[in-house]
Coordinates of C-alpha atoms in Angstrom, one line a residue:
X1 CA 17.0 8.9 19.3
X2 CA 20.6 8.7 18.1
X3 CA 19.3 7.1 14.9
X4 CA 16.6 9.8 14.5
X5 CA 19.3 12.5 14.9
X6 CA 21.4 10.9 12.2
X7 CA 18.3 10.9 9.8
X8 CA 17.7 14.6 10.5
X9 CA 21.3 15.3 9.8
X10 CA 21.0 13.5 6.5
X11 CA 17.8 15.3 5.6
X12 CA 19.5 18.7 6.1
X13 CA 22.9 17.9 4.7
X14 CA 22.1 15.6 1.8
X15 CA 18.4 15.9 1.1
X16 CA 17.5 19.6 1.6
X17 CA 21.1 20.9 1.5
X18 CA 20.2 23.8 3.7
X19 CA 21.1 25.1 7.1
X20 CA 18.8 24.1 10.0
X21 CA 19.3 27.4 11.7
X22 CA 17.5 29.2 8.8
X23 CA 14.2 27.4 8.8
X24 CA 11.4 26.8 11.3
X25 CA 10.3 23.2 11.6
X26 CA 6.9 21.5 11.5
X27 CA 7.1 18.2 13.2
X28 CA 4.3 15.7 12.8
X29 CA 3.5 13.0 15.4
X30 CA 1.2 10.1 15.8
X31 CA -1.9 10.3 18.0
X32 CA -1.3 9.6 21.7
X33 CA 2.4 10.3 21.3
X34 CA 3.9 10.5 24.9
X35 CA 4.9 13.9 26.1
X36 CA 8.4 12.6 26.8
X37 CA 8.9 11.9 23.1
X38 CA 7.8 15.4 22.1
X39 CA 10.1 16.9 24.7
X40 CA 13.1 14.9 23.5
X41 CA 12.4 15.8 19.9
X42 CA 12.1 19.5 20.8
X43 CA 15.4 19.3 22.8
X44 CA 17.3 17.8 19.8
X45 CA 16.0 20.2 17.2
X46 CA 16.7 23.3 19.4
X47 CA 20.0 22.2 21.0
X48 CA 21.6 20.2 18.2
X49 CA 20.1 21.8 15.1
X50 CA 19.5 25.3 16.5
X51 CA 16.2 25.8 14.6
X52 CA 14.5 29.2 15.1
X53 CA 11.0 27.7 15.8
X54 CA 9.2 24.4 16.2
X55 CA 5.5 23.5 15.8
X56 CA 4.3 20.0 16.6
X57 CA 1.0 18.7 15.3
X58 CA -0.8 15.3 15.1
X59 CA -0.7 13.8 11.6
X60 CA -4.4 13.3 11.5
X61 CA -5.2 16.9 12.2
X62 CA -2.9 18.1 9.4
X63 CA -4.6 15.6 7.1
X64 CA -8.0 17.2 7.9
X65 CA -6.5 20.6 7.2
X66 CA -5.3 19.4 3.8
X67 CA -8.9 18.6 2.9
X68 CA -10.0 22.1 3.8
X69 CA -11.7 21.2 7.1
X70 CA -11.0 21.8 10.7
X71 CA -13.7 19.4 12.1
X72 CA -14.2 15.8 11.2
X73 CA -12.9 12.3 11.9
X74 CA -9.7 10.9 10.4
X75 CA -8.9 7.3 9.9
X76 CA -5.1 7.2 10.0
X77 CA -3.8 3.8 8.9
X78 CA 0.0 3.5 8.8
X79 CA 2.4 0.6 8.6
X80 CA 1.6 -1.1 11.9
X81 CA -1.2 0.9 13.6
X82 CA -4.5 2.4 12.7
X83 CA -6.1 5.2 14.6
X84 CA -9.6 6.8 14.4
X85 CA -9.0 10.5 15.4
X86 CA -11.9 12.9 16.0
X87 CA -11.0 16.5 15.5
X88 CA -13.0 19.5 16.5
X89 CA -12.0 23.0 15.4
X90 CA -8.5 21.9 14.8
X91 CA -8.0 20.0 18.0
X92 CA -7.8 16.3 18.4
X93 CA -10.2 14.9 21.0
X94 CA -7.6 12.7 22.6
X95 CA -9.9 10.8 25.0
X96 CA -12.0 9.6 22.1
X97 CA -9.1 8.3 19.9
X98 CA -9.4 4.6 19.1
X99 CA -6.5 2.4 18.0
X100 CA -6.0 -1.1 16.6
X101 CA -2.7 -2.8 15.8
X102 CA -3.7 -3.7 12.2
X103 CA -2.5 -1.7 9.3
X104 CA -0.6 -1.7 6.0
X105 CA 2.1 -4.2 7.1
X106 CA -0.5 -6.8 7.9
X107 CA -2.1 -6.4 4.5
X108 CA 1.3 -7.0 2.9
X109 CA 1.9 -10.1 4.9
X110 CA -1.5 -11.5 4.3
X111 CA -1.2 -10.8 0.6
X112 CA 2.1 -12.6 0.7
X113 CA 0.3 -15.6 2.2
X114 CA -2.5 -15.5 -0.4
X115 CA 0.0 -15.4 -3.2
X116 CA 1.9 -18.3 -1.8
X117 CA -1.3 -20.3 -1.9
X118 CA -1.6 -19.4 -5.5
X119 CA 1.9 -20.7 -6.2
X120 CA 3.9 -17.5 -6.0
X121 CA 6.5 -17.6 -3.3
X122 CA 8.2 -14.5 -1.8
X123 CA 10.8 -15.2 0.9
X124 CA 13.4 -12.5 1.3
X125 CA 12.9 -9.0 2.6
X126 CA 13.5 -7.7 -1.0
X127 CA 10.8 -10.0 -2.2
X128 CA 8.5 -8.8 0.5
X129 CA 9.0 -5.3 -0.8
X130 CA 7.8 -6.5 -4.2
X131 CA 4.6 -7.7 -2.4
X132 CA 4.2 -4.3 -0.9
X133 CA 4.4 -2.7 -4.4
X134 CA 1.9 -5.3 -5.7
X135 CA -0.4 -4.3 -2.8
X136 CA -0.2 -0.6 -3.6
X137 CA -0.6 -1.2 -7.4
X138 CA -3.5 -3.6 -7.7
X139 CA -5.5 -4.3 -4.5
X140 CA -8.8 -2.6 -3.7
X141 CA -11.5 -2.6 -1.1
X142 CA -14.8 -4.3 -2.1
X143 CA -18.1 -2.5 -1.4
X144 CA -19.7 -5.8 -0.6
X145 CA -17.1 -8.6 0.1
X146 CA -19.7 -11.4 0.0
X147 CA -21.0 -10.3 -3.4
X148 CA -17.4 -9.9 -4.6
X149 CA -16.6 -13.5 -3.6
X150 CA -19.6 -14.7 -5.7
X151 CA -18.5 -12.5 -8.6
X152 CA -15.0 -13.9 -8.5
X153 CA -16.2 -17.5 -8.3
X154 CA -17.8 -17.0 -11.7
X155 CA -14.8 -15.3 -13.3
X156 CA -12.3 -17.1 -15.5
X157 CA -8.6 -16.2 -15.4
X158 CA -8.7 -14.4 -18.7
X159 CA -11.4 -11.9 -17.7
X160 CA -10.8 -8.2 -16.9
X161 CA -10.8 -8.3 -13.1
X162 CA -7.7 -10.5 -13.1
X163 CA -4.6 -8.3 -13.5
X164 CA -1.2 -9.1 -14.8
X165 CA 1.7 -7.8 -12.8
X166 CA 5.3 -7.6 -14.1
X167 CA 7.9 -8.6 -11.5
X168 CA 11.3 -6.9 -11.3
X169 CA 12.9 -9.9 -13.1
X170 CA 10.6 -9.4 -16.0
X171 CA 8.4 -12.4 -15.3
X172 CA 4.6 -11.8 -15.2
X173 CA 2.1 -13.1 -12.7
X174 CA -1.7 -13.1 -12.7
X175 CA -3.4 -11.8 -9.6
X176 CA -7.1 -12.5 -9.0
X177 CA -9.3 -12.4 -5.9
X178 CA -6.2 -11.7 -3.7
X179 CA -6.7 -8.1 -4.9
X180 CA -9.7 -7.6 -2.6
X181 CA -9.1 -10.4 0.0
X182 CA -5.9 -8.9 1.3
X183 CA -7.2 -5.5 2.4
X184 CA -10.4 -7.1 3.8
X185 CA -8.4 -7.8 7.0
X186 CA -8.7 -4.1 7.9
X187 CA -12.5 -4.6 8.3
X188 CA -12.3 -8.1 9.7
X189 CA -9.0 -8.7 11.6
X190 CA -10.2 -12.1 12.7
X191 CA -9.3 -13.4 9.2
X192 CA -5.7 -13.3 10.3
X193 CA -6.4 -14.4 13.9
X194 CA -6.4 -10.9 15.5
X195 CA -9.1 -10.0 18.0
X196 CA -9.6 -6.4 17.1
X197 CA -12.7 -4.5 15.7
X198 CA -12.4 -3.4 12.1
X199 CA -11.5 0.1 11.1
X200 CA -15.1 0.9 10.3
X201 CA -16.0 0.0 13.9
X202 CA -13.2 2.1 15.5
X203 CA -14.5 5.1 13.5
X204 CA -18.0 4.5 15.0
X205 CA -16.7 3.9 18.5
X206 CA -14.5 7.0 18.3
X207 CA -17.5 9.2 17.3
X208 CA -19.7 7.6 20.0
X209 CA -17.0 8.5 22.7
X210 CA -17.4 12.2 21.9
X211 CA -19.9 14.6 23.4
X212 CA -23.4 14.3 22.0
X213 CA -23.4 17.8 20.6
X214 CA -20.3 17.1 18.5
X215 CA -21.3 13.9 16.9
X216 CA -23.3 15.4 14.0
X217 CA -20.4 17.6 13.0
X218 CA -18.0 14.6 13.0

């Protein structure tokens, strides 16, 4: 919490260049965040930063609001954790939330492994950041991964599904089937040896844990 307080000081002093006392705060939190965390955060923003008002909300609920809805199911995949969060009339149904510890970081690490097999080695933390940028720039989710594998087996390196990525040092690399194979672990975590259901399954499981009369709306 000491580190979090330093970050907030930096945000006010260097980022926003404003006085915390003059602005209410909207604080987002992950699903199933312990009450103790919320209480500690509230204590800091009121006692240290003297904010006039604080509102805390789950990230997934706010994402749904941003799409113009108050009811639906949100798949919230972050760096290390993915949640399926059912929301009804603006309230998260907490006892139906599903979670798996597979998310963006795992895709980055698996992409790093796939690229290493293709002869591109990334070792340092800075190089891993390059892999993350590659992931965000060129990977995609296949509608039918089996068909995609067959299609890629027939593609030569000079055809249009292979992309060329320019590294920070100016060198160029060609990226092929790694583009869809890396994110596939979200749907089949066993690819990387993790015994979790895929994100599609936790969405279904989450809906099925809600009351029968809510499922159609979700």
